[in-house]
PDB file of C-alpha atoms in Angstrom:
ATOM      1  CA  MET A   1     -12.876 -15.592  -4.094  1.00  0.00           C
ATOM      2  CA  THR A   2     -13.943 -17.402  -7.335  1.00  0.00           C
ATOM      3  CA  CYS A   3     -15.489 -16.188 -10.580  1.00  0.00           C
ATOM      4  CA  GLY A   4     -18.893 -17.671  -9.643  1.00  0.00           C
ATOM      5  CA  LYS A   5     -19.160 -15.334  -6.743  1.00  0.00           C
ATOM      6  CA  CYS A   6     -17.670 -12.194  -8.405  1.00  0.00           C
ATOM      7  CA  LYS A   7     -19.584  -9.094  -9.317  1.00  0.00           C
ATOM      8  CA  HIS A   8     -17.995  -8.989 -12.695  1.00  0.00           C
ATOM      9  CA  ALA A   9     -19.302 -12.458 -13.664  1.00  0.00           C
ATOM     10  CA  TYR A  10     -22.305 -12.636 -15.918  1.00  0.00           C
ATOM     11  CA  ASP A  11     -24.235 -15.814 -16.989  1.00  0.00           C
ATOM     12  CA  SER A  12     -24.720 -15.193 -20.691  1.00  0.00           C
ATOM     13  CA  GLY A  13     -27.038 -18.253 -21.129  1.00  0.00           C
ATOM     14  CA  ASP A  14     -25.777 -20.531 -23.903  1.00  0.00           C
ATOM     15  CA  ASP A  15     -22.299 -19.083 -23.814  1.00  0.00           C
ATOM     16  CA  GLY A  16     -21.869 -19.801 -20.098  1.00  0.00           C
ATOM     17  CA  LEU A  17     -20.227 -17.568 -17.500  1.00  0.00           C
ATOM     18  CA  VAL A  18     -18.257 -14.610 -18.787  1.00  0.00           C
ATOM     19  CA  CYS A  19     -16.123 -11.907 -17.115  1.00  0.00           C
ATOM     20  CA  ARG A  20     -17.160  -8.326 -17.682  1.00  0.00           C
ATOM     21  CA  ARG A  21     -14.415  -6.689 -15.664  1.00  0.00           C
ATOM     22  CA  TYR A  22     -12.876  -5.172 -18.859  1.00  0.00           C
ATOM     23  CA  PRO A  23     -14.360  -4.181 -22.173  1.00  0.00           C
ATOM     24  CA  PRO A  24     -15.114  -6.974 -24.733  1.00  0.00           C
ATOM     25  CA  GLN A  25     -12.357  -8.361 -26.823  1.00  0.00           C
ATOM     26  CA  GLY A  26     -12.683  -7.896 -30.585  1.00  0.00           C
ATOM     27  CA  LEU A  27     -11.806  -9.974 -33.592  1.00  0.00           C
ATOM     28  CA  MET A  28     -11.959  -9.407 -37.178  1.00  0.00           C
ATOM     29  CA  SER A  29     -12.048 -12.033 -39.942  1.00  0.00           C
ATOM     30  CA  VAL A  30     -11.469 -11.297 -43.693  1.00  0.00           C
ATOM     31  CA  THR A  31     -12.823 -13.917 -46.211  1.00  0.00           C
ATOM     32  CA  PRO A  32     -11.935 -13.424 -49.793  1.00  0.00           C
ATOM     33  CA  SER A  33     -14.701 -13.316 -52.285  1.00  0.00           C
ATOM     34  CA  LYS A  34     -15.302 -16.100 -54.724  1.00  0.00           C
ATOM     35  CA  LEU A  35     -16.285 -13.675 -57.419  1.00  0.00           C
ATOM     36  CA  THR A  36     -13.627 -11.946 -59.348  1.00  0.00           C
ATOM     37  CA  GLY A  37     -13.304  -8.342 -58.526  1.00  0.00           C
ATOM     38  CA  ALA A  38     -15.688  -8.399 -55.591  1.00  0.00           C
ATOM     39  CA  PRO A  39     -14.399  -7.070 -52.380  1.00  0.00           C
ATOM     40  CA  PRO A  40     -13.673  -9.486 -49.459  1.00  0.00           C
ATOM     41  CA  THR A  41     -16.296 -10.100 -46.661  1.00  0.00           C
ATOM     42  CA  ILE A  42     -15.241  -8.614 -43.289  1.00  0.00           C
ATOM     43  CA  THR A  43     -16.755 -10.146 -40.201  1.00  0.00           C
ATOM     44  CA  LYS A  44     -16.357  -8.329 -36.826  1.00  0.00           C
ATOM     45  CA  ILE A  45     -16.902 -10.252 -33.558  1.00  0.00           C
ATOM     46  CA  SER A  46     -16.755  -9.002 -30.009  1.00  0.00           C
ATOM     47  CA  PHE A  47     -17.011 -10.975 -26.859  1.00  0.00           C
ATOM     48  CA  TYR A  48     -16.312 -11.142 -23.067  1.00  0.00           C
ATOM     49  CA  PRO A  49     -13.807 -13.791 -22.088  1.00  0.00           C
ATOM     50  CA  PRO A  50     -15.405 -16.981 -20.932  1.00  0.00           C
ATOM     51  CA  VAL A  51     -14.574 -18.082 -17.244  1.00  0.00           C
ATOM     52  CA  ASN A  52     -15.111 -21.148 -15.064  1.00  0.00           C
ATOM     53  CA  LYS A  53     -17.162 -20.416 -12.007  1.00  0.00           C
ATOM     54  CA  ASP A  54     -14.596 -22.190  -9.697  1.00  0.00           C
ATOM     55  CA  MET A  55     -11.673 -20.248 -11.172  1.00  0.00           C
ATOM     56  CA  GLY A  56      -9.810 -17.824  -8.907  1.00  0.00           C
ATOM     57  CA  CYS A  57      -8.749 -14.288  -9.938  1.00  0.00           C
ATOM     58  CA  GLY A  58      -6.639 -11.340  -8.724  1.00  0.00           C
ATOM     59  CA  GLU A  59      -9.422  -8.884  -9.846  1.00  0.00           C
ATOM     60  CA  TYR A  60     -12.132 -10.435  -7.656  1.00  0.00           C
ATOM     61  CA  GLN A  61     -14.609  -8.209  -6.202  1.00  0.00           C
ATOM     62  CA  ALA A  62     -17.502  -9.481  -3.941  1.00  0.00           C
ATOM     63  CA  ALA A  63     -21.112  -9.313  -5.396  1.00  0.00           C
ATOM     64  CA  ASP A  64     -23.319  -6.894  -3.669  1.00  0.00           C
TER      65      ASP A  64
END
């Protein structure tokens, strides 16, 4: 009953194994502008939490 055998695990390639049991998590970063009077730059990032294939989980569901 590990993440590597769970139906919610997804191999995202370069990012490794992620858990898609719940919606992605979101972050927002605000960077002040270097120009006087210009609005700040807002960067939005969303991601699924990374997991280790050998990690156990209470939300485990067998892959079909």
